[in-house]
């Protein structure tokens, strides 16, 4: 019965933690069907696992939010022949008050998570920069789309890197390398 009390204390702590996570996520309006979550199979699996964990945490929080019903020792006394055994268990149950177990987040683990968060922020900033650059490049390409009215001089002016590459290939007499199969 002592382990039952410890189990209740653990489940209370777990349900509090799960409840707070679910509460924090509940106010966010996350579109789980977004292509962002489906692009990478590994990410899709992680998102699916997280959603399952969050749903399970919410269900457990509801299940364990109320204290369990006290043990009915009178029913056990009527079913068990040895009354002293039930009396001993009842005394143990009433007198045993184990301390609640608390989890201490070590400084090393905290520093590791902080480093992971900073790394993720750095990758996010880099990705945002790449998105902005790509959008600018796409806008430039749409604005300067090649067409039949465009001259070679216009094309060289708009795309100097391509013009330089073409001139180098002509000088090295490799103008045919992209047109003929080897």
JSON list of C-alpha atoms in Angstrom, two decimals:
[
{"chain": "A", "resi": 1, "resn": "UNK", "atom": "CA", "xyz": [0.00, 0.00, 0.00]},
{"chain": "A", "resi": 2, "resn": "UNK", "atom": "CA", "xyz": [2.98, 2.34, 0.55]},
{"chain": "A", "resi": 3, "resn": "UNK", "atom": "CA", "xyz": [4.01, 1.99, -3.08]},
{"chain": "A", "resi": 4, "resn": "UNK", "atom": "CA", "xyz": [0.41, 2.81, -4.01]},
{"chain": "A", "resi": 5, "resn": "UNK", "atom": "CA", "xyz": [0.75, 6.16, -2.24]},
{"chain": "A", "resi": 6, "resn": "UNK", "atom": "CA", "xyz": [4.08, 6.82, -3.96]},
{"chain": "A", "resi": 7, "resn": "UNK", "atom": "CA", "xyz": [2.49, 5.92, -7.28]},
{"chain": "A", "resi": 8, "resn": "UNK", "atom": "CA", "xyz": [-0.29, 8.41, -6.60]},
{"chain": "A", "resi": 9, "resn": "UNK", "atom": "CA", "xyz": [2.27, 11.11, -5.76]},
{"chain": "A", "resi": 10, "resn": "UNK", "atom": "CA", "xyz": [4.18, 10.36, -8.97]},
{"chain": "A", "resi": 11, "resn": "UNK", "atom": "CA", "xyz": [1.02, 10.35, -11.04]},
{"chain": "A", "resi": 12, "resn": "UNK", "atom": "CA", "xyz": [-0.01, 13.67, -9.50]},
{"chain": "A", "resi": 13, "resn": "UNK", "atom": "CA", "xyz": [3.35, 15.19, -10.44]},
{"chain": "A", "resi": 14, "resn": "UNK", "atom": "CA", "xyz": [3.24, 13.66, -13.91]},
{"chain": "A", "resi": 15, "resn": "UNK", "atom": "CA", "xyz": [-0.30, 14.80, -14.43]},
{"chain": "A", "resi": 16, "resn": "UNK", "atom": "CA", "xyz": [0.60, 18.32, -13.28]},
{"chain": "A", "resi": 17, "resn": "UNK", "atom": "CA", "xyz": [3.50, 18.44, -15.73]},
{"chain": "A", "resi": 18, "resn": "UNK", "atom": "CA", "xyz": [1.42, 16.97, -18.53]},
{"chain": "A", "resi": 19, "resn": "UNK", "atom": "CA", "xyz": [-1.45, 19.30, -17.71]},
{"chain": "A", "resi": 20, "resn": "UNK", "atom": "CA", "xyz": [0.80, 22.34, -17.88]},
{"chain": "A", "resi": 21, "resn": "UNK", "atom": "CA", "xyz": [2.26, 21.25, -21.22]},
{"chain": "A", "resi": 22, "resn": "UNK", "atom": "CA", "xyz": [-1.18, 20.58, -22.67]},
{"chain": "A", "resi": 23, "resn": "UNK", "atom": "CA", "xyz": [-2.47, 23.89, -21.28]},
{"chain": "A", "resi": 24, "resn": "UNK", "atom": "CA", "xyz": [0.45, 25.78, -22.83]},
{"chain": "A", "resi": 25, "resn": "UNK", "atom": "CA", "xyz": [-0.10, 24.11, -26.17]},
{"chain": "A", "resi": 26, "resn": "UNK", "atom": "CA", "xyz": [-3.88, 24.37, -26.07]},
{"chain": "A", "resi": 27, "resn": "UNK", "atom": "CA", "xyz": [-3.92, 28.14, -26.44]},
{"chain": "A", "resi": 28, "resn": "UNK", "atom": "CA", "xyz": [-1.79, 27.90, -29.56]},
{"chain": "A", "resi": 29, "resn": "UNK", "atom": "CA", "xyz": [-3.70, 27.40, -32.74]},
{"chain": "A", "resi": 30, "resn": "UNK", "atom": "CA", "xyz": [-1.40, 24.93, -34.50]},
{"chain": "A", "resi": 31, "resn": "UNK", "atom": "CA", "xyz": [-2.36, 23.70, -37.94]},
{"chain": "A", "resi": 32, "resn": "UNK", "atom": "CA", "xyz": [-1.13, 20.11, -37.67]},
{"chain": "A", "resi": 33, "resn": "UNK", "atom": "CA", "xyz": [-2.14, 19.44, -41.29]},
{"chain": "A", "resi": 34, "resn": "UNK", "atom": "CA", "xyz": [0.32, 22.08, -42.52]},
{"chain": "A", "resi": 35, "resn": "UNK", "atom": "CA", "xyz": [2.75, 20.90, -45.21]},
{"chain": "A", "resi": 36, "resn": "UNK", "atom": "CA", "xyz": [5.51, 22.05, -42.86]},
{"chain": "A", "resi": 37, "resn": "UNK", "atom": "CA", "xyz": [4.85, 19.00, -40.65]},
{"chain": "A", "resi": 38, "resn": "UNK", "atom": "CA", "xyz": [4.57, 16.57, -43.58]},
{"chain": "A", "resi": 39, "resn": "UNK", "atom": "CA", "xyz": [7.61, 17.45, -45.70]},
{"chain": "A", "resi": 40, "resn": "UNK", "atom": "CA", "xyz": [10.15, 15.33, -43.89]},
{"chain": "A", "resi": 41, "resn": "UNK", "atom": "CA", "xyz": [9.22, 11.75, -42.86]},
{"chain": "A", "resi": 42, "resn": "UNK", "atom": "CA", "xyz": [11.31, 12.00, -39.70]},
{"chain": "A", "resi": 43, "resn": "UNK", "atom": "CA", "xyz": [9.61, 15.26, -38.70]},
{"chain": "A", "resi": 44, "resn": "UNK", "atom": "CA", "xyz": [6.18, 13.83, -39.54]},
{"chain": "A", "resi": 45, "resn": "UNK", "atom": "CA", "xyz": [6.87, 10.86, -37.27]},
{"chain": "A", "resi": 46, "resn": "UNK", "atom": "CA", "xyz": [8.10, 13.12, -34.46]},
{"chain": "A", "resi": 47, "resn": "UNK", "atom": "CA", "xyz": [5.03, 15.36, -34.79]},
{"chain": "A", "resi": 48, "resn": "UNK", "atom": "CA", "xyz": [2.76, 12.31, -34.76]},
{"chain": "A", "resi": 49, "resn": "UNK", "atom": "CA", "xyz": [4.48, 10.98, -31.63]},
{"chain": "A", "resi": 50, "resn": "UNK", "atom": "CA", "xyz": [4.22, 14.37, -29.94]},
{"chain": "A", "resi": 51, "resn": "UNK", "atom": "CA", "xyz": [0.52, 14.68, -30.78]},
{"chain": "A", "resi": 52, "resn": "UNK", "atom": "CA", "xyz": [-0.07, 11.20, -29.37]},
{"chain": "A", "resi": 53, "resn": "UNK", "atom": "CA", "xyz": [1.87, 12.07, -26.22]},
{"chain": "A", "resi": 54, "resn": "UNK", "atom": "CA", "xyz": [-0.06, 15.33, -25.79]},
{"chain": "A", "resi": 55, "resn": "UNK", "atom": "CA", "xyz": [-3.39, 13.53, -26.23]},
{"chain": "A", "resi": 56, "resn": "UNK", "atom": "CA", "xyz": [-2.32, 10.84, -23.75]},
{"chain": "A", "resi": 57, "resn": "UNK", "atom": "CA", "xyz": [-1.12, 13.51, -21.30]},
{"chain": "A", "resi": 58, "resn": "UNK", "atom": "CA", "xyz": [-4.47, 15.27, -21.50]},
{"chain": "A", "resi": 59, "resn": "UNK", "atom": "CA", "xyz": [-6.34, 12.02, -20.90]},
{"chain": "A", "resi": 60, "resn": "UNK", "atom": "CA", "xyz": [-4.10, 11.14, -17.96]},
{"chain": "A", "resi": 61, "resn": "UNK", "atom": "CA", "xyz": [-4.49, 14.63, -16.50]},
{"chain": "A", "resi": 62, "resn": "UNK", "atom": "CA", "xyz": [-8.25, 14.24, -16.59]},
{"chain": "A", "resi": 63, "resn": "UNK", "atom": "CA", "xyz": [-8.07, 10.74, -15.16]},
{"chain": "A", "resi": 64, "resn": "UNK", "atom": "CA", "xyz": [-5.76, 11.62, -12.25]},
{"chain": "A", "resi": 65, "resn": "UNK", "atom": "CA", "xyz": [-6.85, 15.16, -11.43]},
{"chain": "A", "resi": 66, "resn": "UNK", "atom": "CA", "xyz": [-8.98, 13.96, -8.52]},
{"chain": "A", "resi": 67, "resn": "UNK", "atom": "CA", "xyz": [-7.52, 12.12, -5.53]},
{"chain": "A", "resi": 68, "resn": "UNK", "atom": "CA", "xyz": [-8.16, 8.36, -5.57]},
{"chain": "A", "resi": 69, "resn": "UNK", "atom": "CA", "xyz": [-10.91, 6.94, -3.42]},
{"chain": "A", "resi": 70, "resn": "UNK", "atom": "CA", "xyz": [-9.73, 5.68, -0.02]},
{"chain": "A", "resi": 71, "resn": "UNK", "atom": "CA", "xyz": [-9.21, 1.96, 0.39]},
{"chain": "A", "resi": 72, "resn": "UNK", "atom": "CA", "xyz": [-12.27, 0.21, 1.84]},
{"chain": "A", "resi": 73, "resn": "UNK", "atom": "CA", "xyz": [-10.73, -1.94, 4.59]},
{"chain": "A", "resi": 74, "resn": "UNK", "atom": "CA", "xyz": [-14.12, -2.96, 6.00]},
{"chain": "A", "resi": 75, "resn": "UNK", "atom": "CA", "xyz": [-14.87, -4.81, 2.77]},
{"chain": "A", "resi": 76, "resn": "UNK", "atom": "CA", "xyz": [-11.47, -6.51, 2.95]},
{"chain": "A", "resi": 77, "resn": "UNK", "atom": "CA", "xyz": [-12.09, -7.50, 6.61]},
{"chain": "A", "resi": 78, "resn": "UNK", "atom": "CA", "xyz": [-15.28, -9.29, 5.64]},
{"chain": "A", "resi": 79, "resn": "UNK", "atom": "CA", "xyz": [-13.51, -11.18, 2.82]},
{"chain": "A", "resi": 80, "resn": "UNK", "atom": "CA", "xyz": [-10.26, -12.15, 4.59]},
{"chain": "A", "resi": 81, "resn": "UNK", "atom": "CA", "xyz": [-10.10, -14.71, 7.39]},
{"chain": "A", "resi": 82, "resn": "UNK", "atom": "CA", "xyz": [-7.09, -13.22, 9.18]},
{"chain": "A", "resi": 83, "resn": "UNK", "atom": "CA", "xyz": [-8.37, -9.88, 10.52]},
{"chain": "A", "resi": 84, "resn": "UNK", "atom": "CA", "xyz": [-4.98, -8.96, 12.01]},
{"chain": "A", "resi": 85, "resn": "UNK", "atom": "CA", "xyz": [-3.46, -8.98, 8.51]},
{"chain": "A", "resi": 86, "resn": "UNK", "atom": "CA", "xyz": [-6.03, -6.44, 7.28]},
{"chain": "A", "resi": 87, "resn": "UNK", "atom": "CA", "xyz": [-5.63, -4.38, 10.50]},
{"chain": "A", "resi": 88, "resn": "UNK", "atom": "CA", "xyz": [-1.86, -4.27, 9.97]},
{"chain": "A", "resi": 89, "resn": "UNK", "atom": "CA", "xyz": [-2.27, -3.15, 6.37]},
{"chain": "A", "resi": 90, "resn": "UNK", "atom": "CA", "xyz": [-4.80, -0.52, 7.42]},
{"chain": "A", "resi": 91, "resn": "UNK", "atom": "CA", "xyz": [-2.45, 0.86, 10.09]},
{"chain": "A", "resi": 92, "resn": "UNK", "atom": "CA", "xyz": [0.40, 0.93, 7.61]},
{"chain": "A", "resi": 93, "resn": "UNK", "atom": "CA", "xyz": [-1.80, 2.72, 5.05]},
{"chain": "A", "resi": 94, "resn": "UNK", "atom": "CA", "xyz": [-2.94, 5.37, 7.54]},
{"chain": "A", "resi": 95, "resn": "UNK", "atom": "CA", "xyz": [0.47, 6.00, 9.13]},
{"chain": "A", "resi": 96, "resn": "UNK", "atom": "CA", "xyz": [2.63, 5.92, 6.02]},
{"chain": "A", "resi": 97, "resn": "UNK", "atom": "CA", "xyz": [3.02, 9.39, 4.49]},
{"chain": "A", "resi": 98, "resn": "UNK", "atom": "CA", "xyz": [5.91, 9.18, 2.01]},
{"chain": "A", "resi": 99, "resn": "UNK", "atom": "CA", "xyz": [7.34, 12.47, 0.80]},
{"chain": "A", "resi": 100, "resn": "UNK", "atom": "CA", "xyz": [6.41, 13.50, -2.69]},
{"chain": "A", "resi": 101, "resn": "UNK", "atom": "CA", "xyz": [9.11, 12.82, -5.24]},
{"chain": "A", "resi": 102, "resn": "UNK", "atom": "CA", "xyz": [10.32, 15.85, -7.11]},
{"chain": "A", "resi": 103, "resn": "UNK", "atom": "CA", "xyz": [12.51, 15.97, -10.17]},
{"chain": "A", "resi": 104, "resn": "UNK", "atom": "CA", "xyz": [15.48, 18.30, -10.07]},
{"chain": "A", "resi": 105, "resn": "UNK", "atom": "CA", "xyz": [16.61, 19.42, -13.49]},
{"chain": "A", "resi": 106, "resn": "UNK", "atom": "CA", "xyz": [20.41, 19.28, -13.40]},
{"chain": "A", "resi": 107, "resn": "UNK", "atom": "CA", "xyz": [22.43, 22.30, -14.46]},
{"chain": "A", "resi": 108, "resn": "UNK", "atom": "CA", "xyz": [24.15, 20.17, -17.11]},
{"chain": "A", "resi": 109, "resn": "UNK", "atom": "CA", "xyz": [20.85, 19.10, -18.68]},
{"chain": "A", "resi": 110, "resn": "UNK", "atom": "CA", "xyz": [19.56, 22.68, -18.49]},
{"chain": "A", "resi": 111, "resn": "UNK", "atom": "CA", "xyz": [22.70, 23.99, -20.21]},
{"chain": "A", "resi": 112, "resn": "UNK", "atom": "CA", "xyz": [22.42, 21.28, -22.88]},
{"chain": "A", "resi": 113, "resn": "UNK", "atom": "CA", "xyz": [18.81, 22.21, -23.62]},
{"chain": "A", "resi": 114, "resn": "UNK", "atom": "CA", "xyz": [19.68, 25.92, -23.69]},
{"chain": "A", "resi": 115, "resn": "UNK", "atom": "CA", "xyz": [22.46, 25.18, -26.19]},
{"chain": "A", "resi": 116, "resn": "UNK", "atom": "CA", "xyz": [20.04, 23.16, -28.33]},
{"chain": "A", "resi": 117, "resn": "UNK", "atom": "CA", "xyz": [17.55, 26.04, -28.26]},
{"chain": "A", "resi": 118, "resn": "UNK", "atom": "CA", "xyz": [20.21, 28.58, -29.26]},
{"chain": "A", "resi": 119, "resn": "UNK", "atom": "CA", "xyz": [21.38, 26.27, -32.06]},
{"chain": "A", "resi": 120, "resn": "UNK", "atom": "CA", "xyz": [17.79, 25.92, -33.29]},
{"chain": "A", "resi": 121, "resn": "UNK", "atom": "CA", "xyz": [17.35, 29.71, -33.17]},
{"chain": "A", "resi": 122, "resn": "UNK", "atom": "CA", "xyz": [20.51, 30.11, -35.24]},
{"chain": "A", "resi": 123, "resn": "UNK", "atom": "CA", "xyz": [19.30, 27.56, -37.80]},
{"chain": "A", "resi": 124, "resn": "UNK", "atom": "CA", "xyz": [15.91, 29.30, -37.89]},
{"chain": "A", "resi": 125, "resn": "UNK", "atom": "CA", "xyz": [17.54, 32.68, -38.55]},
{"chain": "A", "resi": 126, "resn": "UNK", "atom": "CA", "xyz": [19.67, 31.13, -41.33]},
{"chain": "A", "resi": 127, "resn": "UNK", "atom": "CA", "xyz": [16.60, 29.49, -42.85]},
{"chain": "A", "resi": 128, "resn": "UNK", "atom": "CA", "xyz": [14.68, 32.78, -42.72]},
{"chain": "A", "resi": 129, "resn": "UNK", "atom": "CA", "xyz": [17.58, 34.49, -44.52]},
{"chain": "A", "resi": 130, "resn": "UNK", "atom": "CA", "xyz": [17.59, 31.75, -47.16]},
{"chain": "A", "resi": 131, "resn": "UNK", "atom": "CA", "xyz": [13.84, 32.13, -47.64]},
{"chain": "A", "resi": 132, "resn": "UNK", "atom": "CA", "xyz": [14.15, 35.90, -48.06]},
{"chain": "A", "resi": 133, "resn": "UNK", "atom": "CA", "xyz": [17.03, 35.52, -50.54]},
{"chain": "A", "resi": 134, "resn": "UNK", "atom": "CA", "xyz": [15.16, 32.86, -52.49]},
{"chain": "A", "resi": 135, "resn": "UNK", "atom": "CA", "xyz": [12.03, 35.04, -52.66]},
{"chain": "A", "resi": 136, "resn": "UNK", "atom": "CA", "xyz": [14.13, 37.95, -53.96]},
{"chain": "A", "resi": 137, "resn": "UNK", "atom": "CA", "xyz": [15.76, 35.68, -56.53]},
{"chain": "A", "resi": 138, "resn": "UNK", "atom": "CA", "xyz": [12.38, 34.36, -57.67]},
{"chain": "A", "resi": 139, "resn": "UNK", "atom": "CA", "xyz": [11.00, 37.89, -57.98]},
{"chain": "A", "resi": 140, "resn": "UNK", "atom": "CA", "xyz": [14.07, 38.89, -60.02]},
{"chain": "A", "resi": 141, "resn": "UNK", "atom": "CA", "xyz": [13.72, 35.86, -62.29]},
{"chain": "A", "resi": 142, "resn": "UNK", "atom": "CA", "xyz": [10.01, 36.49, -62.86]},
{"chain": "A", "resi": 143, "resn": "UNK", "atom": "CA", "xyz": [10.68, 40.14, -63.62]},
{"chain": "A", "resi": 144, "resn": "UNK", "atom": "CA", "xyz": [13.54, 39.30, -66.01]},
{"chain": "A", "resi": 145, "resn": "UNK", "atom": "CA", "xyz": [12.13, 36.23, -67.68]},
{"chain": "A", "resi": 146, "resn": "UNK", "atom": "CA", "xyz": [13.82, 35.39, -70.96]},
{"chain": "A", "resi": 147, "resn": "UNK", "atom": "CA", "xyz": [11.67, 35.78, -74.07]},
{"chain": "A", "resi": 148, "resn": "UNK", "atom": "CA", "xyz": [12.04, 36.02, -77.85]},
{"chain": "A", "resi": 149, "resn": "UNK", "atom": "CA", "xyz": [12.26, 39.82, -77.83]},
{"chain": "A", "resi": 150, "resn": "UNK", "atom": "CA", "xyz": [15.27, 39.85, -75.49]},
{"chain": "A", "resi": 151, "resn": "UNK", "atom": "CA", "xyz": [18.68, 40.35, -77.10]},
{"chain": "A", "resi": 152, "resn": "UNK", "atom": "CA", "xyz": [21.90, 38.56, -76.15]},
{"chain": "A", "resi": 153, "resn": "UNK", "atom": "CA", "xyz": [23.21, 41.86, -74.78]},
{"chain": "A", "resi": 154, "resn": "UNK", "atom": "CA", "xyz": [20.13, 42.17, -72.52]},
{"chain": "A", "resi": 155, "resn": "UNK", "atom": "CA", "xyz": [20.62, 38.62, -71.32]},
{"chain": "A", "resi": 156, "resn": "UNK", "atom": "CA", "xyz": [24.32, 39.26, -70.58]},
{"chain": "A", "resi": 157, "resn": "UNK", "atom": "CA", "xyz": [23.37, 42.37, -68.62]},
{"chain": "A", "resi": 158, "resn": "UNK", "atom": "CA", "xyz": [20.70, 40.61, -66.57]},
{"chain": "A", "resi": 159, "resn": "UNK", "atom": "CA", "xyz": [22.63, 37.36, -65.97]},
{"chain": "A", "resi": 160, "resn": "UNK", "atom": "CA", "xyz": [26.34, 38.31, -65.93]},
{"chain": "A", "resi": 161, "resn": "UNK", "atom": "CA", "xyz": [27.44, 35.03, -64.32]},
{"chain": "A", "resi": 162, "resn": "UNK", "atom": "CA", "xyz": [25.89, 32.99, -67.14]},
{"chain": "A", "resi": 163, "resn": "UNK", "atom": "CA", "xyz": [27.41, 35.34, -69.73]},
{"chain": "A", "resi": 164, "resn": "UNK", "atom": "CA", "xyz": [30.86, 34.94, -68.16]},
{"chain": "A", "resi": 165, "resn": "UNK", "atom": "CA", "xyz": [30.54, 31.16, -68.14]},
{"chain": "A", "resi": 166, "resn": "UNK", "atom": "CA", "xyz": [29.49, 31.13, -71.81]},
{"chain": "A", "resi": 167, "resn": "UNK", "atom": "CA", "xyz": [32.44, 33.38, -72.78]},
{"chain": "A", "resi": 168, "resn": "UNK", "atom": "CA", "xyz": [34.87, 31.12, -70.88]},
{"chain": "A", "resi": 169, "resn": "UNK", "atom": "CA", "xyz": [33.50, 28.03, -72.64]},
{"chain": "A", "resi": 170, "resn": "UNK", "atom": "CA", "xyz": [33.86, 29.72, -76.03]},
{"chain": "A", "resi": 171, "resn": "UNK", "atom": "CA", "xyz": [37.46, 30.75, -75.27]},
{"chain": "A", "resi": 172, "resn": "UNK", "atom": "CA", "xyz": [38.33, 27.19, -74.19]},
{"chain": "A", "resi": 173, "resn": "UNK", "atom": "CA", "xyz": [36.43, 25.83, -77.17]},
{"chain": "A", "resi": 174, "resn": "UNK", "atom": "CA", "xyz": [33.99, 23.94, -74.93]},
{"chain": "A", "resi": 175, "resn": "UNK", "atom": "CA", "xyz": [30.88, 25.59, -76.36]},
{"chain": "A", "resi": 176, "resn": "UNK", "atom": "CA", "xyz": [29.60, 22.16, -77.43]},
{"chain": "A", "resi": 177, "resn": "UNK", "atom": "CA", "xyz": [29.87, 20.45, -74.02]},
{"chain": "A", "resi": 178, "resn": "UNK", "atom": "CA", "xyz": [26.24, 21.18, -73.03]},
{"chain": "A", "resi": 179, "resn": "UNK", "atom": "CA", "xyz": [24.78, 20.42, -76.45]},
{"chain": "A", "resi": 180, "resn": "UNK", "atom": "CA", "xyz": [26.43, 17.20, -77.60]},
{"chain": "A", "resi": 181, "resn": "UNK", "atom": "CA", "xyz": [26.23, 13.92, -75.77]},
{"chain": "A", "resi": 182, "resn": "UNK", "atom": "CA", "xyz": [29.54, 12.23, -75.07]}
]
